[in-house]
Amino acid sequence: MELILQQTVNAISLGGTYALLALGLAVVFSIMGMINFAHGELMTISGYVLMYCGILGVPFTIAVPLAVLAAMAAAVLMERIAFRPVRNASGATMLVTSFAVAMILQVLFQNLISPRSQPVLLPEYLSQSISVGGIFIGVNKLVAIVATLVMLFVLDRFMTRQKIGIAMRAAAEDFAVARLMGIRANTVIAGAFAISGMLAGVAAVLWVSQRASVDPLMGFVPVVKAFIAAILGGLGSLRGAVAGGFLLGFIEIYLAAFLPSGMQAFREPIGLSLVILVLLVRPNGLIPAATIRAQKV
Amino acid sequence: MPLFGVNSLSVHYGAIEAVRGIDFEVGEGEIVALLGANGAGKSSTLNALAGLVPVAGGSVRFDGVDITNLKPEALTPLGLALSPEGRRVFGTLTVAENLRMGAYSISGRHVLEQAWERVYDLFPLLYERRSQYAGTLSGGQQQMLAVGRALMSNPRLLFLDEPSLGLAPRIVDQVFELIVKLREQGVTLVVVEQNVDRALEIADRAYLLALGQIRAAGSASDLAKSGAVTAAYLGEA
């Protein structure tokens, strides 16, 4: 029983990070119809900001907002420089562009920083654990859970209470008509990238705080997981992305914890088979995007 | 000078010439009907005016300003709104959020409050359903919402694209009553309609499109009497 509780905490923590990342992919996809595979590199940028802050002795409480801001700024720049020129091109063109951005950034990290994994100085309390009702929970896991919940709450508020947030939902549903309302295309798209950058930044802080290191290719695995989570939840659906992220977290952690040791080698294929199983039953994902995207302009 | 004027407007989709050099104008306070069979070029004309498809030739002027190549998002701030064909309300937004988006370009608390008041006054049902998702409304209610949303920007000129399409006859009556009512409130209207008889009843003037050109133009009552409309719909002339 304690083991189940323990693993459930781990699953919520990991799933929450996946949820934030999948949400970042979904926010951009819902508006632009593009999966941004350079999303992982936004995480890497945040990771390096944390690393340099550690080296320079910047307090962690300042390093975290700096890391998140850096990812936001990078996301907005990415849109401005790389994606705006291909905005009206086909989905395939945008996808390939995002791969190119990812690779260029990886090469830059390798050449300008270091091809090898670098340690990140973290405050000691993150690696401690506290006892809650008989089970020990790592502070970093707890922080991840709380941070995820706060982010989801803030984003939900933003999307339902703020004029620009509502405009982003409107644009996700019918871009052409949203523009007829006077909603500027550049504003909502830049806004979507800023939000996805913020989510990537927060996810990066959580990701790095579990590993205490950063390397040039760090973003690859999480962005692939986030992509799976977004598909699992229903591509383009924000609530779906969150659900998919958590489900993927639970699948991975429970398999790692409860699969017999002889079968651990097959953990990943078994996990992906479960994902495929879910998609067989719900081909459009757990919570499909409510409307098929109308024509893009 | 007319409030709105189109001068030899052309719209092309690749090699297809959907609209071939049409001229029309709309005076302040008028109801003008744009009629024509399917494929006559009505929707292409409206989409070009709204900036949703590029203009291949000609010019469009609104209130003395050349708006030919403006982006769609630049039109509402000028006082020109469009309620698109097929209503296209934001189904995943609530009724109130849809209306809020209609007023996106409006600034100033007072102006915004007046816009809310006017629309809820015209459509009390939208007020009752304000927290409901627009996707759950009936077709007629969605049409009301689409018009209400366009009105939220306080337009001087309102384009209604097929406002009665697919609605029950009783609701169609309401839509045409609404158009007359809006004109009384000082809105100039251009109505694209397939319901020719009803459109000619309420319009001051009408233009008849066929194969991307204006086939006939004149006062609505004259056009109703002439055989031009029937001819255009039957594909002769």
Coordinates of C-alpha atoms in Angstrom, one line a residue:
Chain A
M1 CA 0.0 0.0 0.0
E2 CA 2.8 2.4 0.9
L3 CA 4.6 1.5 -2.2
I4 CA 1.5 2.3 -4.3
L5 CA 1.1 5.6 -2.6
Q6 CA 4.8 6.4 -3.0
Q7 CA 4.7 5.5 -6.7
T8 CA 1.5 7.5 -7.2
V9 CA 3.3 10.6 -5.9
N10 CA 6.1 9.9 -8.3
A11 CA 3.6 9.4 -11.1
I12 CA 1.8 12.7 -10.4
S13 CA 5.1 14.5 -10.3
L14 CA 6.4 13.1 -13.6
G15 CA 3.0 13.2 -15.2
G16 CA 2.6 16.8 -14.2
T17 CA 5.9 17.7 -15.9
Y18 CA 4.7 15.9 -19.1
A19 CA 1.4 17.7 -18.8
L20 CA 3.1 21.1 -18.8
L21 CA 5.2 20.1 -21.8
A22 CA 2.3 18.6 -23.7
L23 CA 0.3 21.7 -22.9
G24 CA 3.0 23.9 -24.4
L25 CA 2.9 21.9 -27.6
A26 CA -0.9 21.9 -27.6
V27 CA -1.2 25.7 -27.1
V28 CA 0.9 26.3 -30.2
F29 CA -0.6 23.5 -32.2
S30 CA -4.2 24.6 -31.5
I31 CA -3.5 28.0 -33.1
M32 CA -0.9 27.3 -35.7
G33 CA -1.4 23.7 -36.6
M34 CA 2.3 23.1 -36.0
I35 CA 4.0 20.7 -33.6
N36 CA 7.1 22.6 -32.4
F37 CA 9.8 20.1 -32.0
A38 CA 12.2 22.8 -30.9
H39 CA 10.1 22.9 -27.7
G40 CA 12.7 20.7 -26.0
E41 CA 15.4 23.2 -26.8
L42 CA 13.5 25.8 -24.9
M43 CA 13.9 23.5 -21.9
T44 CA 17.6 23.2 -22.6
I45 CA 17.9 27.0 -22.6
S46 CA 16.3 27.2 -19.2
G47 CA 18.5 24.4 -18.0
Y48 CA 21.6 26.4 -19.0
V49 CA 20.3 29.5 -17.4
L50 CA 20.0 27.5 -14.2
M51 CA 23.5 26.2 -14.6
Y52 CA 25.1 29.6 -15.2
C53 CA 23.1 31.1 -12.3
G54 CA 24.5 28.3 -10.1
I55 CA 28.1 29.1 -11.3
L56 CA 27.6 32.8 -10.7
G57 CA 26.1 32.3 -7.3
V58 CA 22.7 33.8 -8.2
P59 CA 20.2 32.7 -5.6
F60 CA 17.9 29.9 -6.8
T61 CA 14.7 32.0 -6.1
I62 CA 16.0 34.5 -8.7
A63 CA 17.5 31.8 -11.0
V64 CA 14.1 30.1 -11.5
P65 CA 12.2 33.2 -12.8
L66 CA 15.2 34.0 -15.0
A67 CA 15.2 30.5 -16.5
V68 CA 11.5 30.7 -17.2
L69 CA 11.8 34.2 -18.7
A70 CA 14.6 33.0 -20.9
A71 CA 12.5 30.2 -22.3
M72 CA 9.6 32.6 -22.9
A73 CA 11.9 35.1 -24.7
A74 CA 13.4 32.3 -26.8
A75 CA 10.0 31.0 -27.8
V76 CA 8.8 34.4 -28.9
L77 CA 12.1 34.9 -30.9
M78 CA 11.8 31.5 -32.4
E79 CA 8.3 32.4 -33.7
R80 CA 9.5 35.8 -35.0
I81 CA 12.6 34.5 -36.7
A82 CA 11.8 31.0 -37.9
F83 CA 8.1 30.3 -37.9
R84 CA 6.5 33.6 -39.0
P85 CA 8.0 33.3 -42.5
V86 CA 6.5 29.9 -43.0
R87 CA 3.2 30.5 -41.2
N88 CA 1.1 30.1 -44.3
A89 CA 3.1 27.2 -45.6
S90 CA 2.0 23.5 -45.3
G91 CA 2.1 21.7 -42.0
A92 CA 5.1 19.6 -43.3
T93 CA 7.1 22.8 -44.0
M94 CA 6.4 24.1 -40.5
L95 CA 7.3 20.7 -38.9
V96 CA 10.6 20.5 -40.8
T97 CA 11.4 24.1 -39.8
S98 CA 10.9 23.2 -36.2
F99 CA 13.3 20.3 -36.5
A100 CA 15.8 22.6 -38.1
V101 CA 15.5 25.1 -35.3
A102 CA 16.0 22.3 -32.8
M103 CA 19.1 21.1 -34.5
I104 CA 20.7 24.5 -34.9
L105 CA 20.2 25.2 -31.2
Q106 CA 21.7 21.8 -30.3
V107 CA 24.8 22.5 -32.4
L108 CA 25.1 26.0 -30.8
F109 CA 24.9 24.5 -27.3
Q110 CA 27.5 21.9 -28.2
N111 CA 29.9 24.4 -29.7
L112 CA 29.3 27.4 -27.5
I113 CA 28.8 25.7 -24.1
S114 CA 29.9 22.1 -24.0
P115 CA 29.0 18.9 -25.8
R116 CA 29.1 17.2 -22.4
S117 CA 26.6 17.1 -19.6
Q118 CA 27.2 19.9 -17.1
P119 CA 26.3 19.8 -13.4
V120 CA 23.7 22.2 -12.1
L121 CA 24.0 23.5 -8.6
L122 CA 20.7 23.1 -6.8
P123 CA 19.6 24.1 -3.3
E124 CA 20.0 21.3 -0.9
Y125 CA 16.4 21.2 0.3
L126 CA 15.3 20.0 -3.1
S127 CA 17.1 16.7 -2.6
Q128 CA 15.7 16.2 0.9
S129 CA 12.5 14.4 1.6
I130 CA 9.7 14.9 4.0
S131 CA 7.4 12.4 5.7
V132 CA 3.7 12.8 5.0
G133 CA 1.4 10.2 6.6
G134 CA 4.1 7.5 6.8
I135 CA 5.4 7.9 3.2
F136 CA 8.5 9.8 2.3
I137 CA 8.2 12.3 -0.5
G138 CA 11.1 14.0 -2.1
V139 CA 10.9 17.8 -1.9
N140 CA 11.6 18.1 -5.6
K141 CA 8.6 15.8 -6.3
L142 CA 6.4 17.9 -4.0
V143 CA 7.6 21.1 -5.7
A144 CA 6.9 19.6 -9.1
I145 CA 3.3 18.7 -8.1
V146 CA 2.6 22.1 -6.5
A147 CA 4.2 23.9 -9.5
T148 CA 2.1 21.9 -12.0
L149 CA -1.1 22.6 -10.2
V150 CA -0.3 26.3 -9.9
M151 CA 0.6 26.5 -13.5
L152 CA -2.6 24.7 -14.6
F153 CA -4.7 26.9 -12.4
V154 CA -3.1 30.2 -13.7
L155 CA -3.3 29.1 -17.3
D156 CA -7.0 28.1 -16.9
R157 CA -7.7 31.5 -15.4
F158 CA -5.8 33.2 -18.2
M159 CA -7.7 31.4 -20.9
T160 CA -11.1 32.1 -19.4
R161 CA -10.8 35.5 -17.8
Q162 CA -8.3 37.5 -19.9
K163 CA -9.4 39.0 -23.1
I164 CA -6.3 37.8 -24.9
G165 CA -6.7 34.3 -23.4
I166 CA -10.3 34.1 -24.7
A167 CA -9.0 35.4 -28.1
M168 CA -6.5 32.6 -28.2
R169 CA -9.2 30.0 -27.7
A170 CA -11.3 31.7 -30.3
A171 CA -8.4 31.7 -32.7
A172 CA -7.7 28.0 -32.0
E173 CA -11.2 27.2 -33.0
D174 CA -11.6 29.5 -36.1
F175 CA -8.6 31.6 -37.0
A176 CA -10.3 33.4 -39.9
V177 CA -13.3 34.5 -38.0
A178 CA -11.2 35.5 -35.0
R179 CA -9.3 37.9 -37.3
L180 CA -12.7 39.3 -38.5
M181 CA -13.3 40.2 -34.9
G182 CA -10.3 42.4 -35.0
I183 CA -8.0 39.8 -33.2
R184 CA -4.6 40.3 -34.6
A185 CA -3.0 37.1 -35.9
N186 CA 0.5 38.2 -34.8
T187 CA -0.7 38.9 -31.2
V188 CA -2.4 35.5 -30.6
I189 CA 0.5 33.5 -32.2
A190 CA 3.2 35.4 -30.3
G191 CA 1.0 34.9 -27.1
A192 CA 0.8 31.2 -27.8
F193 CA 4.5 31.0 -28.1
A194 CA 5.1 33.0 -25.0
I195 CA 2.8 30.7 -23.0
S196 CA 4.4 27.6 -24.5
G197 CA 7.8 29.0 -23.6
M198 CA 6.7 29.7 -20.0
L199 CA 5.4 26.1 -19.7
A200 CA 8.7 24.7 -21.1
G201 CA 10.7 26.9 -18.7
V202 CA 8.8 25.7 -15.7
A203 CA 9.0 22.1 -16.9
A204 CA 12.7 22.5 -17.4
V205 CA 13.2 23.7 -13.8
L206 CA 11.3 20.6 -12.6
W207 CA 13.1 18.3 -15.0
V208 CA 16.6 19.7 -14.0
S209 CA 15.8 19.6 -10.3
Q210 CA 15.3 15.8 -10.6
R211 CA 18.6 15.3 -12.4
A212 CA 20.9 18.2 -11.4
S213 CA 22.5 18.2 -14.9
V214 CA 22.0 19.7 -18.3
D215 CA 23.3 18.7 -21.7
P216 CA 22.8 19.9 -25.3
L217 CA 20.4 17.1 -26.2
M218 CA 18.5 17.3 -22.9
G219 CA 15.2 18.5 -24.5
F220 CA 14.8 15.6 -26.9
V221 CA 13.4 12.9 -24.7
P222 CA 10.9 15.1 -22.9
V223 CA 9.6 16.7 -26.1
V224 CA 9.0 13.2 -27.6
K225 CA 7.2 12.2 -24.4
A226 CA 5.2 15.4 -24.5
F227 CA 4.3 14.7 -28.1
I228 CA 3.0 11.3 -27.2
A229 CA 1.1 12.8 -24.3
A230 CA -0.5 15.4 -26.6
I231 CA -1.6 12.8 -29.1
L232 CA -2.8 10.5 -26.2
G233 CA -4.9 13.4 -24.9
G234 CA -6.2 14.6 -28.3
L235 CA -4.0 16.8 -30.4
G236 CA -4.9 20.5 -30.1
S237 CA -7.0 20.0 -27.0
L238 CA -5.6 21.7 -24.0
R239 CA -7.4 19.7 -21.4
G240 CA -6.5 16.6 -23.4
A241 CA -2.8 17.5 -23.2
V242 CA -3.0 17.7 -19.5
A243 CA -4.9 14.4 -19.2
G244 CA -2.4 12.7 -21.7
G245 CA 0.6 14.0 -19.7
F246 CA -0.7 12.6 -16.4
L247 CA -1.7 9.3 -18.0
L248 CA 1.7 8.9 -19.6
G249 CA 3.4 9.6 -16.3
F250 CA 1.3 7.0 -14.5
I251 CA 2.0 4.4 -17.2
E252 CA 5.7 4.9 -17.0
I253 CA 6.0 5.0 -13.3
Y254 CA 3.7 2.1 -12.6
L255 CA 5.4 -0.1 -15.2
A256 CA 8.8 0.8 -13.7
A257 CA 7.6 -0.1 -10.2
F258 CA 5.3 -3.0 -10.7
L259 CA 6.5 -4.9 -13.8
P260 CA 8.4 -8.1 -12.8
S261 CA 12.1 -7.6 -13.1
G262 CA 12.4 -10.1 -15.9
M263 CA 10.1 -7.9 -18.0
Q264 CA 11.7 -4.5 -17.2
A265 CA 13.7 -4.7 -20.4
F266 CA 10.4 -4.4 -22.3
R267 CA 9.1 -1.5 -20.2
E268 CA 9.1 1.1 -23.0
P269 CA 7.5 -1.1 -25.6
I270 CA 4.8 -2.2 -23.1
G271 CA 4.2 1.4 -22.2
L272 CA 3.8 2.5 -25.9
S273 CA 1.6 -0.5 -26.5
L274 CA -0.7 0.8 -23.8
V275 CA -0.7 4.2 -25.5
I276 CA -1.7 2.5 -28.8
L277 CA -4.4 0.6 -27.0
V278 CA -5.9 3.8 -25.6
L279 CA -5.8 5.3 -29.1
L280 CA -7.5 2.2 -30.6
V281 CA -10.4 2.8 -28.2
R282 CA -10.3 6.6 -28.5
P283 CA -8.7 7.4 -31.9
N284 CA -9.1 11.2 -31.3
G285 CA -7.5 11.0 -27.9
L286 CA -8.9 11.1 -24.4
I287 CA -10.4 14.6 -24.7
P288 CA -10.5 15.4 -28.4
A289 CA -10.3 19.0 -29.6
A290 CA -13.9 20.2 -29.6
T291 CA -13.9 21.4 -33.2
I292 CA -12.0 20.5 -36.3
R293 CA -9.8 23.5 -37.1
A294 CA -11.4 25.7 -39.6
Q295 CA -9.4 26.9 -42.6
K296 CA -6.3 28.8 -41.8
V297 CA -5.7 32.3 -43.2
Chain B
M1 CA -20.1 60.1 -51.6
P2 CA -21.4 56.6 -50.8
L3 CA -20.3 55.1 -47.5
F4 CA -18.9 52.0 -49.3
G5 CA -17.8 51.5 -52.9
V6 CA -16.3 48.7 -54.8
N7 CA -14.6 49.5 -58.1
S8 CA -14.0 46.7 -60.7
L9 CA -13.2 44.2 -58.1
S10 CA -11.7 40.9 -59.2
V11 CA -11.0 37.7 -57.2
H12 CA -9.1 34.8 -58.5
Y13 CA -8.5 31.3 -57.1
G14 CA -5.6 30.1 -59.2
A15 CA -6.8 30.2 -62.8
I16 CA -10.4 30.4 -61.8
E17 CA -11.9 33.9 -62.0
A18 CA -14.5 33.9 -59.3
V19 CA -15.3 37.6 -59.5
R20 CA -14.7 39.5 -62.7
G21 CA -14.6 43.2 -62.2
I22 CA -17.7 44.1 -60.3
D23 CA -18.8 47.6 -59.2
F24 CA -21.3 48.4 -56.5
E25 CA -21.9 50.9 -53.8
V26 CA -23.7 51.3 -50.6
G27 CA -25.1 54.5 -49.3
E28 CA -25.3 55.4 -45.6
G29 CA -28.5 53.9 -44.0
E30 CA -29.3 51.6 -46.9
I31 CA -30.1 47.9 -47.0
V32 CA -28.4 46.5 -50.1
A33 CA -29.0 42.9 -51.2
L34 CA -26.4 40.9 -53.0
L35 CA -28.1 38.1 -54.9
G36 CA -27.1 35.3 -57.1
A37 CA -27.1 31.6 -57.5
N38 CA -24.5 29.3 -56.0
G39 CA -21.1 30.0 -57.5
A40 CA -22.1 33.4 -58.7
G41 CA -19.3 35.0 -56.7
K42 CA -21.2 36.4 -53.7
S43 CA -19.1 34.7 -51.0
S44 CA -15.8 35.4 -52.9
T45 CA -16.8 39.1 -53.1
L46 CA -17.4 39.2 -49.3
N47 CA -14.3 37.2 -48.5
A48 CA -12.2 39.6 -50.6
L49 CA -13.8 42.6 -48.9
A50 CA -13.0 41.1 -45.5
G51 CA -9.4 40.5 -46.5
L52 CA -9.8 36.8 -46.2
V53 CA -8.8 36.2 -49.8
P54 CA -6.5 38.4 -51.8
V55 CA -8.0 41.0 -54.2
A56 CA -6.7 40.3 -57.7
G57 CA -7.8 43.7 -59.1
G58 CA -9.9 46.8 -58.4
S59 CA -10.4 48.8 -55.2
V60 CA -12.6 48.9 -52.2
R61 CA -13.3 52.2 -50.3
F62 CA -15.1 52.6 -47.0
D63 CA -15.8 56.0 -45.6
G64 CA -13.3 57.6 -47.9
V65 CA -10.5 55.2 -47.0
D66 CA -9.0 52.7 -49.3
I67 CA -9.4 49.3 -47.6
T68 CA -8.5 47.1 -50.6
N69 CA -5.6 45.3 -49.2
L70 CA -6.2 45.6 -45.4
K71 CA -5.8 42.6 -43.2
P72 CA -9.1 41.2 -41.8
E73 CA -8.2 42.4 -38.3
A74 CA -8.0 46.0 -39.5
L75 CA -11.6 46.3 -40.6
T76 CA -13.6 46.1 -37.4
P77 CA -11.7 49.0 -35.8
L78 CA -12.8 51.1 -38.9
G79 CA -16.5 50.3 -38.3
L80 CA -17.0 47.5 -40.7
A81 CA -18.2 44.1 -39.5
L82 CA -19.0 40.8 -41.1
S83 CA -21.2 38.0 -39.9
P84 CA -19.9 35.0 -41.9
E85 CA -21.8 32.4 -43.8
G86 CA -22.6 29.3 -41.7
R87 CA -22.6 31.5 -38.6
R88 CA -19.3 30.2 -37.4
V89 CA -19.8 31.1 -33.8
F90 CA -17.0 29.9 -31.5
G91 CA -18.7 26.7 -30.2
T92 CA -16.1 26.1 -27.4
L93 CA -16.6 29.6 -26.0
T94 CA -19.6 30.7 -24.0
V95 CA -22.2 33.1 -25.5
A96 CA -20.8 36.0 -23.4
E97 CA -17.2 35.1 -24.5
N98 CA -18.3 35.1 -28.1
L99 CA -19.8 38.6 -27.7
R100 CA -16.7 39.7 -25.8
M101 CA -14.7 38.7 -28.9
G102 CA -17.0 40.7 -31.1
A103 CA -16.1 43.7 -29.1
Y104 CA -12.4 42.9 -29.2
S105 CA -11.4 46.1 -31.0
I106 CA -13.5 48.3 -28.7
S107 CA -11.8 50.2 -25.9
G108 CA -13.4 52.2 -23.2
R109 CA -15.6 50.8 -20.4
H110 CA -18.5 53.0 -21.3
V111 CA -18.6 52.1 -25.0
L112 CA -18.3 48.4 -24.1
E113 CA -21.2 48.6 -21.6
Q114 CA -23.4 50.2 -24.2
A115 CA -22.5 47.5 -26.7
W116 CA -23.5 44.8 -24.2
E117 CA -26.7 46.6 -23.4
R118 CA -27.7 47.0 -27.0
V119 CA -27.0 43.3 -27.9
Y120 CA -28.7 41.9 -24.9
D121 CA -31.6 44.3 -25.5
L122 CA -32.0 43.0 -29.1
F123 CA -31.5 39.4 -28.1
P124 CA -32.8 38.8 -24.5
L125 CA -32.3 35.1 -25.1
L126 CA -28.5 35.6 -25.5
Y127 CA -28.5 37.2 -22.0
E128 CA -30.4 34.2 -20.6
R129 CA -27.9 31.8 -22.2
R130 CA -24.8 33.9 -21.6
S131 CA -22.9 31.3 -19.7
Q132 CA -23.8 28.5 -22.0
Y133 CA -21.3 27.2 -24.7
A134 CA -22.3 28.6 -28.1
G135 CA -22.0 25.1 -29.6
T136 CA -25.0 24.0 -27.6
L137 CA -27.3 26.7 -29.1
S138 CA -29.8 25.9 -31.9
G139 CA -29.1 27.1 -35.4
G140 CA -31.4 30.1 -35.1
Q141 CA -29.9 31.0 -31.7
Q142 CA -26.4 30.7 -33.2
Q143 CA -27.4 33.0 -36.0
M144 CA -28.6 35.6 -33.4
L145 CA -25.3 35.2 -31.7
A146 CA -23.4 35.6 -34.9
V147 CA -25.2 38.9 -35.6
G148 CA -24.9 40.0 -32.0
R149 CA -21.2 39.3 -32.0
A150 CA -20.8 41.4 -35.2
L151 CA -22.8 44.2 -33.6
M152 CA -20.6 44.3 -30.5
S153 CA -18.0 46.3 -32.4
N154 CA -20.6 49.0 -33.1
P155 CA -20.2 48.8 -36.9
R156 CA -21.5 51.5 -39.2
L157 CA -21.6 48.9 -42.0
L158 CA -22.6 45.3 -41.4
F159 CA -22.2 42.5 -43.9
L160 CA -24.5 39.5 -43.4
D161 CA -23.5 36.5 -45.4
E162 CA -26.5 34.1 -45.9
P163 CA -28.2 35.0 -42.5
S164 CA -31.3 32.9 -43.2
L165 CA -29.5 29.8 -44.6
G166 CA -30.7 26.6 -43.0
L167 CA -33.1 28.2 -40.5
A168 CA -36.7 27.2 -39.9
P169 CA -39.3 29.6 -41.6
R170 CA -40.4 31.2 -38.3
I171 CA -36.7 32.0 -37.5
V172 CA -36.2 33.3 -41.0
D173 CA -39.0 35.8 -40.3
Q174 CA -37.2 36.9 -37.2
V175 CA -33.9 37.4 -39.0
F176 CA -35.5 39.6 -41.7
E177 CA -37.3 41.6 -39.0
L178 CA -34.0 42.0 -37.2
I179 CA -32.3 43.4 -40.4
V180 CA -35.0 46.1 -40.7
K181 CA -34.7 46.9 -37.0
L182 CA -30.9 47.3 -37.3
R183 CA -31.3 49.8 -40.1
E184 CA -33.7 51.8 -37.8
Q185 CA -30.8 51.8 -35.3
G186 CA -28.6 53.5 -37.9
V187 CA -26.6 50.5 -39.2
T188 CA -26.0 50.2 -42.9
L189 CA -26.4 46.7 -44.1
V190 CA -25.3 44.5 -47.0
V191 CA -27.2 41.2 -47.1
V192 CA -26.0 38.3 -49.2
E193 CA -29.0 36.0 -49.6
Q194 CA -30.2 33.0 -51.4
N195 CA -33.8 33.7 -50.2
V196 CA -34.3 36.2 -53.0
D197 CA -38.0 37.1 -52.5
R198 CA -37.5 37.9 -48.8
A199 CA -34.3 39.8 -49.4
L200 CA -36.0 42.0 -52.1
E201 CA -38.9 42.7 -49.7
I202 CA -36.6 44.4 -47.1
A203 CA -33.8 45.8 -49.3
D204 CA -33.7 49.2 -50.8
R205 CA -31.5 48.2 -53.7
A206 CA -30.1 45.0 -55.0
Y207 CA -27.3 43.7 -57.2
L208 CA -27.6 40.5 -59.0
L209 CA -24.5 38.5 -59.6
A210 CA -24.0 35.7 -62.2
L211 CA -20.7 34.1 -63.2
G212 CA -18.7 36.6 -61.3
Q213 CA -20.3 39.7 -62.9
I214 CA -23.1 42.0 -62.1
R215 CA -26.0 41.0 -64.2
A216 CA -28.6 43.5 -63.0
A217 CA -28.8 46.3 -60.5
G218 CA -31.5 48.6 -59.3
S219 CA -34.1 49.3 -56.7
A220 CA -35.3 46.1 -55.0
S221 CA -38.9 46.6 -56.2
D222 CA -37.9 47.1 -59.8
L223 CA -35.7 44.0 -59.7
A224 CA -38.5 42.0 -58.1
K225 CA -40.8 42.9 -61.0
S226 CA -38.3 42.3 -63.8
G227 CA -37.5 38.8 -64.9
A228 CA -33.8 39.3 -64.4
V229 CA -33.7 37.5 -61.1
T230 CA -35.4 34.3 -62.3
A231 CA -33.3 34.4 -65.4
A232 CA -30.1 34.5 -63.5
Y233 CA -31.1 31.7 -61.2
L234 CA -32.2 29.5 -64.1
G235 CA -28.9 30.1 -65.8
E236 CA -30.0 31.9 -69.0
A237 CA -29.6 35.5 -70.0

